[in-house]
mmCIF file of C-alpha atoms and ligand atoms in Angstrom:
data_model
loop_
_atom_site.group_PDB
_atom_site.id
_atom_site.type_symbol
_atom_site.label_atom_id
_atom_site.label_comp_id
_atom_site.label_asym_id
_atom_site.label_seq_id
_atom_site.Cartn_x
_atom_site.Cartn_y
_atom_site.Cartn_z
ATOM 1 C CA MET A 1 -5.758 -7.581 15.836
ATOM 2 C CA THR A 2 -7.760 -4.968 17.726
ATOM 3 C CA ARG A 3 -9.652 -2.941 15.153
ATOM 4 C CA ASN A 4 -9.771 0.776 15.466
ATOM 5 C CA ARG A 5 -13.479 1.577 15.591
ATOM 6 C CA ARG A 6 -13.308 5.320 15.978
ATOM 7 C CA GLY A 7 -13.351 7.623 12.989
ATOM 8 C CA PRO A 8 -10.061 8.853 11.552
ATOM 9 C CA ARG A 9 -10.427 12.406 12.903
ATOM 10 C CA THR A 10 -11.054 11.206 16.445
ATOM 11 C CA THR A 11 -8.241 8.672 16.118
ATOM 12 C CA ALA A 12 -5.784 11.257 14.797
ATOM 13 C CA ILE A 13 -6.490 13.507 17.785
ATOM 14 C CA HIS A 14 -6.896 11.076 20.671
ATOM 15 C CA ALA A 15 -5.065 7.826 19.878
ATOM 16 C CA GLY A 16 -1.946 7.379 21.990
ATOM 17 C CA GLU A 17 -2.779 10.368 24.181
ATOM 18 C CA GLY A 18 -4.697 10.952 27.365
ATOM 19 C CA VAL A 19 -4.992 13.363 30.225
ATOM 20 C CA ASP A 20 -1.779 13.245 32.263
ATOM 21 C CA PRO A 21 -2.612 11.335 35.466
ATOM 22 C CA VAL A 22 -0.221 13.398 37.611
ATOM 23 C CA THR A 23 -0.809 16.972 36.418
ATOM 24 C CA GLY A 24 -4.154 16.743 34.626
ATOM 25 C CA ALA A 25 -2.521 18.250 31.533
ATOM 26 C CA SER A 26 -4.788 17.868 28.503
ATOM 27 C CA ALA A 27 -2.031 18.243 25.900
ATOM 28 C CA PRO A 28 0.714 15.604 25.802
ATOM 29 C CA ASN A 29 3.863 16.119 27.849
ATOM 30 C CA LEU A 30 7.227 16.246 26.178
ATOM 31 C CA VAL A 31 9.576 13.816 27.949
ATOM 32 C CA MET A 32 13.161 14.624 26.970
ATOM 33 C CA SER A 33 14.795 12.391 29.588
ATOM 34 C CA THR A 34 17.261 9.919 28.109
ATOM 35 C CA THR A 35 17.264 7.655 31.156
ATOM 36 C CA TYR A 36 14.721 6.520 33.757
ATOM 37 C CA ALA A 37 14.977 5.552 37.404
ATOM 38 C CA VAL A 38 14.166 1.840 37.600
ATOM 39 C CA ASP A 39 14.270 -0.847 40.257
ATOM 40 C CA ALA A 40 17.335 -3.051 40.557
ATOM 41 C CA SER A 41 15.710 -6.247 39.243
ATOM 42 C CA LEU A 42 15.968 -5.157 35.588
ATOM 43 C CA GLY A 43 18.614 -6.710 33.335
ATOM 44 C CA PHE A 44 21.128 -4.618 31.389
ATOM 45 C CA SER A 45 20.613 -6.041 27.869
ATOM 46 C CA ALA A 46 17.884 -5.021 25.459
ATOM 47 C CA HIS A 47 17.375 -8.778 24.956
ATOM 48 C CA ASP A 48 15.891 -8.842 28.473
ATOM 49 C CA LEU A 49 13.138 -6.379 27.522
ATOM 50 C CA THR A 50 9.650 -7.706 28.057
ATOM 51 C CA GLU A 51 6.559 -6.201 26.497
ATOM 52 C CA ASP A 52 5.513 -4.551 29.768
ATOM 53 C CA ALA A 53 9.029 -3.370 30.697
ATOM 54 C CA PRO A 54 9.265 0.149 32.139
ATOM 55 C CA PHE A 55 11.114 2.880 30.267
ATOM 56 C CA ILE A 56 14.835 2.339 30.771
ATOM 57 C CA TYR A 57 16.725 4.339 28.154
ATOM 58 C CA THR A 58 15.298 6.570 25.416
ATOM 59 C CA ARG A 59 16.964 4.714 22.518
ATOM 60 C CA TRP A 60 15.045 1.646 23.732
ATOM 61 C CA GLY A 61 11.763 3.537 24.077
ATOM 62 C CA ASN A 62 10.519 6.976 25.143
ATOM 63 C CA PRO A 63 7.097 8.032 26.475
ATOM 64 C CA THR A 64 6.573 10.845 23.949
ATOM 65 C CA VAL A 65 7.754 8.725 21.017
ATOM 66 C CA ARG A 66 5.587 5.866 22.293
ATOM 67 C CA GLN A 67 2.524 8.151 22.185
ATOM 68 C CA LEU A 68 3.177 8.978 18.541
ATOM 69 C CA GLU A 69 3.735 5.290 17.775
ATOM 70 C CA ALA A 70 0.356 4.410 19.284
ATOM 71 C CA LYS A 71 -1.311 7.143 17.224
ATOM 72 C CA LEU A 72 0.331 5.918 13.990
ATOM 73 C CA ALA A 73 -0.556 2.282 14.693
ATOM 74 C CA ALA A 74 -4.190 3.285 15.262
ATOM 75 C CA LEU A 75 -4.321 5.382 12.069
ATOM 76 C CA GLU A 76 -2.877 2.504 10.013
ATOM 77 C CA ASN A 77 -5.055 -0.111 11.712
ATOM 78 C CA GLY A 78 -1.861 -1.888 12.752
ATOM 79 C CA GLU A 79 -0.896 -3.560 16.008
ATOM 80 C CA ALA A 80 2.228 -1.492 16.619
ATOM 81 C CA ALA A 81 4.488 1.176 15.145
ATOM 82 C CA LEU A 82 8.112 2.134 15.563
ATOM 83 C CA CYS A 83 9.518 5.597 14.893
ATOM 84 C CA PHE A 84 12.895 6.496 13.433
ATOM 85 C CA ALA A 85 14.921 9.658 12.947
ATOM 86 C CA SER A 86 13.856 9.995 9.297
ATOM 87 C CA GLY A 87 11.964 8.168 6.596
ATOM 88 C CA MET A 88 15.262 6.851 5.269
ATOM 89 C CA ALA A 89 16.190 5.535 8.722
ATOM 90 C CA ALA A 90 12.852 3.688 8.791
ATOM 91 C CA SER A 91 13.380 2.251 5.302
ATOM 92 C CA ALA A 92 16.962 1.221 6.055
ATOM 93 C CA ALA A 93 15.818 -0.387 9.317
ATOM 94 C CA VAL A 94 13.338 -2.621 7.499
ATOM 95 C CA VAL A 95 15.702 -3.590 4.721
ATOM 96 C CA PHE A 96 18.780 -4.308 6.824
ATOM 97 C CA SER A 97 16.926 -6.115 9.590
ATOM 98 C CA LEU A 98 15.139 -8.446 7.163
ATOM 99 C CA LEU A 99 17.869 -9.071 4.584
ATOM 100 C CA GLY A 100 21.346 -10.564 4.769
ATOM 101 C CA GLN A 101 24.019 -11.955 2.513
ATOM 102 C CA GLY A 102 22.603 -14.195 -0.206
ATOM 103 C CA ASP A 103 19.069 -12.833 0.155
ATOM 104 C CA HIS A 104 17.118 -11.249 -2.681
ATOM 105 C CA LEU A 105 14.951 -8.116 -2.683
ATOM 106 C CA VAL A 106 12.269 -7.347 -5.269
ATOM 107 C CA ALA A 107 11.445 -3.646 -5.372
ATOM 108 C CA SER A 108 9.460 -1.271 -7.536
ATOM 109 C CA ASP A 109 11.702 0.377 -10.136
ATOM 110 C CA THR A 110 10.317 3.853 -9.408
ATOM 111 C CA ASN A 111 10.333 5.200 -5.899
ATOM 112 C CA TYR A 112 11.735 7.818 -3.597
ATOM 113 C CA ALA A 113 15.265 8.699 -4.770
ATOM 114 C CA GLY A 114 16.942 7.934 -1.442
ATOM 115 C CA THR A 115 15.318 4.500 -1.354
ATOM 116 C CA ALA A 116 16.273 3.766 -4.957
ATOM 117 C CA GLU A 117 19.876 4.801 -4.310
ATOM 118 C CA LEU A 118 20.070 2.764 -1.086
ATOM 119 C CA PHE A 119 18.789 -0.319 -2.902
ATOM 120 C CA ARG A 120 20.952 0.010 -6.025
ATOM 121 C CA GLY A 121 24.070 1.471 -4.436
ATOM 122 C CA THR A 122 24.370 -0.079 -0.996
ATOM 123 C CA LEU A 123 22.603 -3.448 -0.818
ATOM 124 C CA PRO A 124 24.876 -5.184 -3.374
ATOM 125 C CA ARG A 125 27.876 -4.317 -1.159
ATOM 126 C CA PHE A 126 26.298 -6.437 1.567
ATOM 127 C CA GLY A 127 25.727 -9.375 -0.784
ATOM 128 C CA ILE A 128 22.014 -8.665 -1.159
ATOM 129 C CA ASP A 129 20.675 -9.215 -4.672
ATOM 130 C CA LEU A 130 18.119 -6.838 -6.140
ATOM 131 C CA THR A 131 15.520 -7.075 -8.909
ATOM 132 C CA LEU A 132 13.702 -3.884 -9.870
ATOM 133 C CA VAL A 133 10.288 -4.344 -11.460
ATOM 134 C CA ASP A 134 7.425 -2.190 -12.642
ATOM 135 C CA SER A 135 5.236 -3.139 -9.690
ATOM 136 C CA SER A 136 2.144 -1.602 -11.308
ATOM 137 C CA ASP A 137 2.085 -5.018 -13.022
ATOM 138 C CA PRO A 138 1.606 -7.652 -10.268
ATOM 139 C CA ALA A 139 2.639 -10.365 -12.748
ATOM 140 C CA ALA A 140 6.046 -8.687 -13.042
ATOM 141 C CA VAL A 141 6.417 -8.938 -9.256
ATOM 142 C CA ALA A 142 5.425 -12.618 -9.327
ATOM 143 C CA ALA A 143 7.896 -13.359 -12.140
ATOM 144 C CA ALA A 144 10.770 -11.765 -10.213
ATOM 145 C CA LEU A 145 10.383 -13.893 -7.060
ATOM 146 C CA ARG A 146 13.036 -16.500 -6.266
ATOM 147 C CA PRO A 147 13.444 -19.015 -3.445
ATOM 148 C CA GLU A 148 15.851 -16.580 -1.757
ATOM 149 C CA THR A 149 13.505 -13.552 -2.051
ATOM 150 C CA LYS A 150 13.070 -12.323 1.522
ATOM 151 C CA LEU A 151 11.249 -9.026 0.948
ATOM 152 C CA VAL A 152 9.122 -7.230 -1.642
ATOM 153 C CA TRP A 153 9.142 -3.433 -1.456
ATOM 154 C CA ILE A 154 6.661 -1.190 -3.222
ATOM 155 C CA GLU A 155 5.825 2.498 -3.083
ATOM 156 C CA THR A 156 2.385 3.811 -4.066
ATOM 157 C CA PRO A 157 1.760 6.401 -5.374
ATOM 158 C CA ALA A 158 5.384 6.318 -6.488
ATOM 159 C CA ASN A 159 7.682 9.307 -6.525
ATOM 160 C CA PRO A 160 7.892 11.225 -8.836
ATOM 161 C CA ILE A 161 5.488 9.961 -11.523
ATOM 162 C CA LEU A 162 2.546 9.024 -9.281
ATOM 163 C CA ARG A 163 2.285 5.551 -10.721
ATOM 164 C CA LEU A 164 0.200 3.303 -8.490
ATOM 165 C CA THR A 165 0.698 -0.276 -7.392
ATOM 166 C CA ASP A 166 -2.287 -2.472 -6.572
ATOM 167 C CA ILE A 167 -1.370 -3.426 -3.006
ATOM 168 C CA ALA A 168 -3.964 -6.200 -2.644
ATOM 169 C CA ALA A 169 -2.882 -7.786 -5.927
ATOM 170 C CA VAL A 170 0.804 -7.745 -4.955
ATOM 171 C CA ALA A 171 -0.023 -8.940 -1.419
ATOM 172 C CA ALA A 172 -1.841 -11.926 -2.939
ATOM 173 C CA VAL A 173 1.369 -12.819 -4.789
ATOM 174 C CA THR A 174 3.711 -12.345 -1.812
ATOM 175 C CA GLY A 175 1.299 -13.817 0.731
ATOM 176 C CA ALA A 176 1.009 -17.056 -1.268
ATOM 177 C CA ARG A 177 4.807 -17.436 -1.025
ATOM 178 C CA GLY A 178 5.114 -16.249 2.593
ATOM 179 C CA ILE A 179 7.307 -13.296 1.594
ATOM 180 C CA PRO A 180 6.927 -10.095 3.608
ATOM 181 C CA LEU A 181 5.557 -7.085 1.701
ATOM 182 C CA ALA A 182 6.609 -3.552 2.672
ATOM 183 C CA VAL A 183 4.746 -0.517 1.339
ATOM 184 C CA ASP A 184 6.108 3.015 1.412
ATOM 185 C CA SER A 185 2.794 4.828 1.819
ATOM 186 C CA THR A 186 4.212 8.315 2.386
ATOM 187 C CA PHE A 187 2.358 9.891 -0.563
ATOM 188 C CA ALA A 188 -0.955 8.237 0.326
ATOM 189 C CA THR A 189 -0.972 8.616 4.133
ATOM 190 C CA PRO A 190 -3.280 6.424 6.247
ATOM 191 C CA VAL A 191 -6.122 8.795 5.407
ATOM 192 C CA ALA A 192 -6.066 7.514 1.807
ATOM 193 C CA THR A 193 -4.853 3.918 2.073
ATOM 194 C CA ARG A 194 -4.271 1.382 4.845
ATOM 195 C CA PRO A 195 -1.863 -1.142 3.307
ATOM 196 C CA LEU A 196 -2.038 -3.565 6.278
ATOM 197 C CA ASP A 197 -5.766 -4.003 5.641
ATOM 198 C CA LEU A 198 -4.875 -4.895 2.046
ATOM 199 C CA GLY A 199 -2.429 -7.623 3.059
ATOM 200 C CA ALA A 200 0.899 -5.788 3.463
ATOM 201 C CA ASP A 201 3.176 -6.689 6.379
ATOM 202 C CA TYR A 202 5.057 -3.407 6.854
ATOM 203 C CA VAL A 203 3.957 0.162 6.162
ATOM 204 C CA VAL A 204 6.732 2.737 5.959
ATOM 205 C CA HIS A 205 6.259 6.493 6.263
ATOM 206 C CA SER A 206 8.390 9.549 6.052
ATOM 207 C CA LEU A 207 6.785 11.499 8.895
ATOM 208 C CA THR A 208 8.638 14.512 7.505
ATOM 209 C CA LYS A 209 5.919 14.786 4.854
ATOM 210 C CA TYR A 210 2.144 14.744 5.350
ATOM 211 C CA ILE A 211 1.984 13.184 8.801
ATOM 212 C CA GLY A 212 4.124 15.893 10.416
ATOM 213 C CA GLY A 213 2.789 18.223 7.776
ATOM 214 C CA HIS A 214 4.564 21.483 8.577
ATOM 215 C CA GLY A 215 8.075 21.072 7.216
ATOM 216 C CA ASP A 216 9.767 21.472 10.578
ATOM 217 C CA ALA A 217 10.561 17.951 11.793
ATOM 218 C CA LEU A 218 12.293 14.977 10.175
ATOM 219 C CA GLY A 219 10.962 11.588 11.158
ATOM 220 C CA GLY A 220 10.071 8.142 9.918
ATOM 221 C CA ALA A 221 7.929 5.218 11.019
ATOM 222 C CA VAL A 222 7.209 1.573 10.351
ATOM 223 C CA VAL A 223 3.831 0.028 11.216
ATOM 224 C CA GLY A 224 3.094 -3.703 11.423
ATOM 225 C CA SER A 225 2.489 -6.598 13.797
ATOM 226 C CA LYS A 226 3.542 -6.437 17.450
ATOM 227 C CA ALA A 227 6.052 -9.246 16.947
ATOM 228 C CA ALA A 228 7.565 -7.627 13.856
ATOM 229 C CA MET A 229 7.873 -4.241 15.573
ATOM 230 C CA ALA A 230 9.459 -5.790 18.682
ATOM 231 C CA ALA A 231 12.049 -7.502 16.465
ATOM 232 C CA LEU A 232 12.608 -4.287 14.512
ATOM 233 C CA ASN A 233 13.043 -2.318 17.740
ATOM 234 C CA LEU A 234 15.656 -4.726 19.061
ATOM 235 C CA GLU A 235 17.619 -4.938 15.812
ATOM 236 C CA ALA A 236 17.225 -1.505 14.255
ATOM 237 C CA GLY A 237 15.989 0.892 16.939
ATOM 238 C CA ILE A 238 18.239 -0.261 19.729
ATOM 239 C CA HIS A 239 21.242 -1.560 17.770
ATOM 240 C CA TYR A 240 21.363 0.681 14.677
ATOM 241 C CA GLY A 241 20.211 3.548 16.855
ATOM 242 C CA GLY A 242 18.511 5.850 14.350
ATOM 243 C CA VAL A 243 15.631 6.616 16.699
ATOM 244 C CA LEU A 244 13.323 9.623 16.658
ATOM 245 C CA SER A 245 14.026 12.541 18.959
ATOM 246 C CA PRO A 246 11.209 13.031 21.523
ATOM 247 C CA PHE A 247 10.996 16.685 20.528
ATOM 248 C CA ASN A 248 10.363 15.725 16.901
ATOM 249 C CA ALA A 249 7.840 13.112 18.042
ATOM 250 C CA TRP A 250 6.002 15.804 19.969
ATOM 251 C CA LEU A 251 5.931 18.138 16.941
ATOM 252 C CA ILE A 252 4.892 15.338 14.580
ATOM 253 C CA ALA A 253 2.101 14.173 16.917
ATOM 254 C CA ARG A 254 0.755 17.715 16.978
ATOM 255 C CA GLY A 255 0.795 17.726 13.179
ATOM 256 C CA ALA A 256 -0.743 14.270 12.963
ATOM 257 C CA ALA A 257 -3.766 15.398 14.995
ATOM 258 C CA THR A 258 -4.982 17.405 11.999
ATOM 259 C CA LEU A 259 -3.919 14.894 9.312
ATOM 260 C CA PRO A 260 -7.452 13.911 8.172
ATOM 261 C CA LEU A 261 -8.544 17.564 7.946
ATOM 262 C CA ARG A 262 -5.372 18.565 6.126
ATOM 263 C CA MET A 263 -5.557 15.653 3.673
ATOM 264 C CA ALA A 264 -9.132 16.572 2.770
ATOM 265 C CA ALA A 265 -7.965 20.109 2.007
ATOM 266 C CA HIS A 266 -4.800 18.958 0.178
ATOM 267 C CA ALA A 267 -6.858 16.676 -2.090
ATOM 268 C CA ASP A 268 -9.578 19.250 -2.723
ATOM 269 C CA THR A 269 -7.071 21.959 -3.652
ATOM 270 C CA ALA A 270 -4.882 19.573 -5.668
ATOM 271 C CA LEU A 271 -7.849 18.571 -7.830
ATOM 272 C CA GLN A 272 -8.556 22.235 -8.592
ATOM 273 C CA VAL A 273 -4.904 22.919 -9.403
ATOM 274 C CA ALA A 274 -4.646 19.726 -11.497
ATOM 275 C CA ARG A 275 -7.685 20.745 -13.561
ATOM 276 C CA PHE A 276 -6.243 24.228 -14.013
ATOM 277 C CA LEU A 277 -2.903 22.801 -15.189
ATOM 278 C CA GLU A 278 -4.632 20.330 -17.513
ATOM 279 C CA GLY A 279 -6.235 23.249 -19.300
ATOM 280 C CA HIS A 280 -3.056 25.371 -19.427
ATOM 281 C CA ALA A 281 -1.380 26.029 -22.791
ATOM 282 C CA LYS A 282 2.135 25.757 -21.278
ATOM 283 C CA VAL A 283 1.453 22.314 -19.837
ATOM 284 C CA ARG A 284 1.714 19.143 -21.910
ATOM 285 C CA LYS A 285 0.474 16.538 -19.456
ATOM 286 C CA VAL A 286 -0.780 16.345 -15.887
ATOM 287 C CA LEU A 287 -0.559 13.290 -13.625
ATOM 288 C CA TYR A 288 -2.881 13.279 -10.637
ATOM 289 C CA PRO A 289 -4.558 10.102 -9.339
ATOM 290 C CA GLY A 290 -7.803 12.033 -8.826
ATOM 291 C CA LEU A 291 -8.088 13.053 -12.503
ATOM 292 C CA PRO A 292 -9.957 10.739 -14.890
ATOM 293 C CA SER A 293 -6.979 11.168 -17.248
ATOM 294 C CA HIS A 294 -4.636 9.353 -14.823
ATOM 295 C CA PRO A 295 -3.880 5.962 -16.427
ATOM 296 C CA GLN A 296 -4.780 4.188 -13.177
ATOM 297 C CA HIS A 297 -7.669 6.359 -12.058
ATOM 298 C CA ASP A 298 -9.856 3.266 -11.487
ATOM 299 C CA LEU A 299 -7.252 1.718 -9.190
ATOM 300 C CA ALA A 300 -6.864 5.083 -7.434
ATOM 301 C CA ARG A 301 -10.611 5.133 -6.774
ATOM 302 C CA ARG A 302 -10.493 1.606 -5.372
ATOM 303 C CA GLN A 303 -7.347 1.971 -3.285
ATOM 304 C CA MET A 304 -7.359 5.612 -2.170
ATOM 305 C CA ASP A 305 -10.021 7.273 -0.017
ATOM 306 C CA ASN A 306 -8.261 10.582 -0.687
ATOM 307 C CA PHE A 307 -6.151 11.396 -3.761
ATOM 308 C CA SER A 308 -3.575 13.326 -1.709
ATOM 309 C CA GLY A 309 -1.883 16.547 -2.751
ATOM 310 C CA MET A 310 0.832 15.426 -5.163
ATOM 311 C CA ILE A 311 0.678 16.442 -8.826
ATOM 312 C CA SER A 312 3.300 15.831 -11.499
ATOM 313 C CA PHE A 313 3.150 17.694 -14.775
ATOM 314 C CA GLN A 314 5.172 17.913 -17.972
ATOM 315 C CA PRO A 315 5.766 21.412 -19.323
ATOM 316 C CA ALA A 316 5.193 22.150 -23.021
ATOM 317 C CA GLU A 317 8.644 23.810 -23.228
ATOM 318 C CA PRO A 318 12.029 22.315 -22.208
ATOM 319 C CA GLY A 319 11.931 21.634 -18.481
ATOM 320 C CA PRO A 320 15.191 23.181 -17.234
ATOM 321 C CA ALA A 321 14.322 26.594 -18.714
ATOM 322 C CA VAL A 322 10.829 26.449 -17.214
ATOM 323 C CA ALA A 323 12.344 25.397 -13.882
ATOM 324 C CA ALA A 324 14.607 28.447 -13.875
ATOM 325 C CA ARG A 325 11.583 30.659 -14.574
ATOM 326 C CA LEU A 326 9.508 29.075 -11.833
ATOM 327 C CA ALA A 327 12.320 29.337 -9.267
ATOM 328 C CA GLU A 328 12.659 33.031 -10.062
ATOM 329 C CA ARG A 329 9.035 34.044 -10.434
ATOM 330 C CA LEU A 330 6.917 31.984 -8.053
ATOM 331 C CA GLN A 331 5.642 34.151 -5.204
ATOM 332 C CA VAL A 332 3.572 31.729 -3.119
ATOM 333 C CA ILE A 333 4.905 28.304 -4.068
ATOM 334 C CA HIS A 334 8.455 27.581 -2.903
ATOM 335 C CA TYR A 335 10.851 26.081 -5.433
ATOM 336 C CA ALA A 336 12.135 23.429 -3.029
ATOM 337 C CA VAL A 337 12.353 19.674 -2.507
ATOM 338 C CA SER A 338 10.222 17.725 -0.036
ATOM 339 C CA LEU A 339 6.457 17.514 0.062
ATOM 340 C CA GLY A 340 3.358 17.197 2.216
ATOM 341 C CA HIS A 341 3.758 20.515 3.999
ATOM 342 C CA HIS A 342 1.142 23.230 4.472
ATOM 343 C CA ARG A 343 3.311 25.328 2.108
ATOM 344 C CA SER A 344 3.189 24.380 -1.566
ATOM 345 C CA LEU A 345 6.501 23.133 -2.994
ATOM 346 C CA ILE A 346 7.602 22.454 -6.559
ATOM 347 C CA TYR A 347 10.693 20.818 -8.070
ATOM 348 C CA TRP A 348 11.862 19.749 -11.529
ATOM 349 C CA ILE A 349 12.863 16.100 -11.961
ATOM 350 C CA GLY A 350 14.424 15.532 -15.392
ATOM 351 C CA THR A 351 14.160 11.978 -16.722
ATOM 352 C CA ASP A 352 17.736 11.635 -18.028
ATOM 353 C CA GLY A 353 19.187 13.062 -14.823
ATOM 354 C CA ILE A 354 17.258 10.807 -12.468
ATOM 355 C CA MET A 355 17.978 7.764 -14.628
ATOM 356 C CA ASP A 356 21.726 8.476 -14.390
ATOM 357 C CA SER A 357 21.819 9.308 -10.689
ATOM 358 C CA THR A 358 19.136 7.100 -9.255
ATOM 359 C CA PHE A 359 16.895 4.707 -11.222
ATOM 360 C CA GLY A 360 19.198 3.318 -13.948
ATOM 361 C CA LEU A 361 16.308 1.913 -15.990
ATOM 362 C CA HIS A 362 16.644 0.582 -19.530
ATOM 363 C CA GLY A 363 14.439 -0.874 -22.251
ATOM 364 C CA ALA A 364 10.800 -1.538 -21.426
ATOM 365 C CA GLN A 365 11.132 -0.207 -17.855
ATOM 366 C CA LEU A 366 12.555 3.092 -19.111
ATOM 367 C CA ASP A 367 9.817 3.263 -21.768
ATOM 368 C CA ALA A 368 7.177 2.692 -19.086
ATOM 369 C CA TYR A 369 8.676 5.516 -16.989
ATOM 370 C CA ARG A 370 8.752 7.846 -20.012
ATOM 371 C CA ALA A 371 5.117 7.044 -20.758
ATOM 372 C CA TYR A 372 4.357 8.894 -17.512
ATOM 373 C CA ALA A 373 7.171 11.400 -17.291
ATOM 374 C CA GLY A 374 8.356 12.157 -20.837
ATOM 375 C CA ASP A 375 11.591 14.153 -20.539
ATOM 376 C CA GLY A 376 10.769 15.074 -16.964
ATOM 377 C CA VAL A 377 8.130 16.328 -14.579
ATOM 378 C CA PHE A 378 7.539 19.108 -12.136
ATOM 379 C CA ARG A 379 6.604 17.488 -8.857
ATOM 380 C CA LEU A 380 4.142 19.846 -7.212
ATOM 381 C CA SER A 381 3.179 19.312 -3.591
ATOM 382 C CA VAL A 382 -0.049 21.236 -3.260
ATOM 383 C CA GLY A 383 -0.203 22.827 0.166
ATOM 384 C CA LEU A 384 -3.044 24.328 2.147
ATOM 385 C CA GLU A 385 -3.140 27.769 0.530
ATOM 386 C CA ASP A 386 -6.178 28.936 -1.476
ATOM 387 C CA ALA A 387 -6.443 27.117 -4.809
ATOM 388 C CA GLU A 388 -7.038 30.417 -6.633
ATOM 389 C CA ASP A 389 -3.757 31.827 -5.307
ATOM 390 C CA LEU A 390 -1.810 28.717 -6.320
ATOM 391 C CA CYS A 391 -3.296 28.749 -9.841
ATOM 392 C CA ALA A 392 -2.580 32.475 -10.219
ATOM 393 C CA ASP A 393 0.990 31.959 -9.012
ATOM 394 C CA LEU A 394 1.589 29.110 -11.489
ATOM 395 C CA ASP A 395 -0.092 31.071 -14.283
ATOM 396 C CA GLN A 396 2.120 34.149 -13.887
ATOM 397 C CA ALA A 397 5.283 32.051 -13.541
ATOM 398 C CA LEU A 398 4.561 29.730 -16.495
ATOM 399 C CA ALA A 399 3.645 32.606 -18.830
HETATM 400 C C1 PLP B 401 10.837 11.830 1.779
HETATM 401 C C2 PLP B 401 10.530 10.416 1.489
HETATM 402 C C3 PLP B 401 11.271 9.390 2.077
HETATM 403 C C4 PLP B 401 12.451 9.665 2.985
HETATM 404 O O1 PLP B 401 12.045 10.352 4.110
HETATM 405 P P1 PLP B 401 13.033 11.333 4.957
HETATM 406 O O2 PLP B 401 12.185 11.670 6.126
HETATM 407 O O3 PLP B 401 13.365 12.489 4.078
HETATM 408 O O4 PLP B 401 14.233 10.523 5.295
HETATM 409 C C5 PLP B 401 10.929 8.083 1.798
HETATM 410 N N1 PLP B 401 9.898 7.790 0.961
HETATM 411 C C6 PLP B 401 9.163 8.748 0.375
HETATM 412 C C7 PLP B 401 8.060 8.365 -0.531
HETATM 413 C C8 PLP B 401 9.449 10.088 0.614
HETATM 414 O O5 PLP B 401 8.727 11.042 0.016
#
């Protein structure tokens, strides 16, 4: 593997891009063409594609998307990346291209709602068996593995409770059995954590969040080995077809150029807001990996170079009433789903509701979730505004 030896800021700006050889343009071109004039020797099937093939058709590969893929691969210290139309398209691409009837998936029991619903609701219909585990305990992952386990999927920090999974510890378990490990690293970003360096095989991102960073472009990506990305492109990119629009790639690459600077600011502001909330009378509990009170703060310090901008907190009063107040009164923070934007966003996630709709946990796994979330949490995505303004906004709305 070629190691990326430049610093993350330089990489975020320059990787995948260069001065245009024809026009001298310094900023990247946006290539919207769906097809490309080629010579007549090329075959017609995607199976004929060689690594050095020219661009043929944009679903097979596009120059602007390719530039973003090179940037993402460099940021993650991976060999290659492949972009999709959304984070969910990227996740579905990995799962459906690696698993088939009779196979078994082990996945963390707490993760992004769309992922959890895809795993629990859709995979069984295709004859794929699923075991959900609390992956913060690597022994629970090891105990769930079977001969037919073909993929382990973890998310860290996990939506919405910010529970961490020790990637290196889980990779030691999966690596020993030759089972691929996929990590949804959307909350961490490559600025905080590089899962491939820790032994993972696939890193999945919703580019819609921090990497794009501005709330104006859906996208997703998978990063891994060249061989794995070529196989994923053939199966999922070309044949499932959920590829990224070049226009979105262009927007997301522009956002990604400032990712290290933005993440430094997100983390700095989030720590100030987390401390403010921890001292607030209307707040029962704050979860932020950068706070010493986070149950896995030591792991966060080992695994994350940046604690990111996501905070979850339990209100002292019943959540739905507080949510209604926040939605009505917040002036700066938007009461809205999604995360990782320059604008701060907040949303209530009630424990009973998400158990019914999405996670379906019982017994010890439900107890472990409640130990973090209680009856529910506000998921706060701390944006790039001034910390003092965010604290004042929360203070007046919580009062
Ligand atoms: C948003 C999100 C996704 C899905 O991404 P989309 O771009 O909305 O499809 C997947 N995983 C995590 C952790 C997310 O936050």
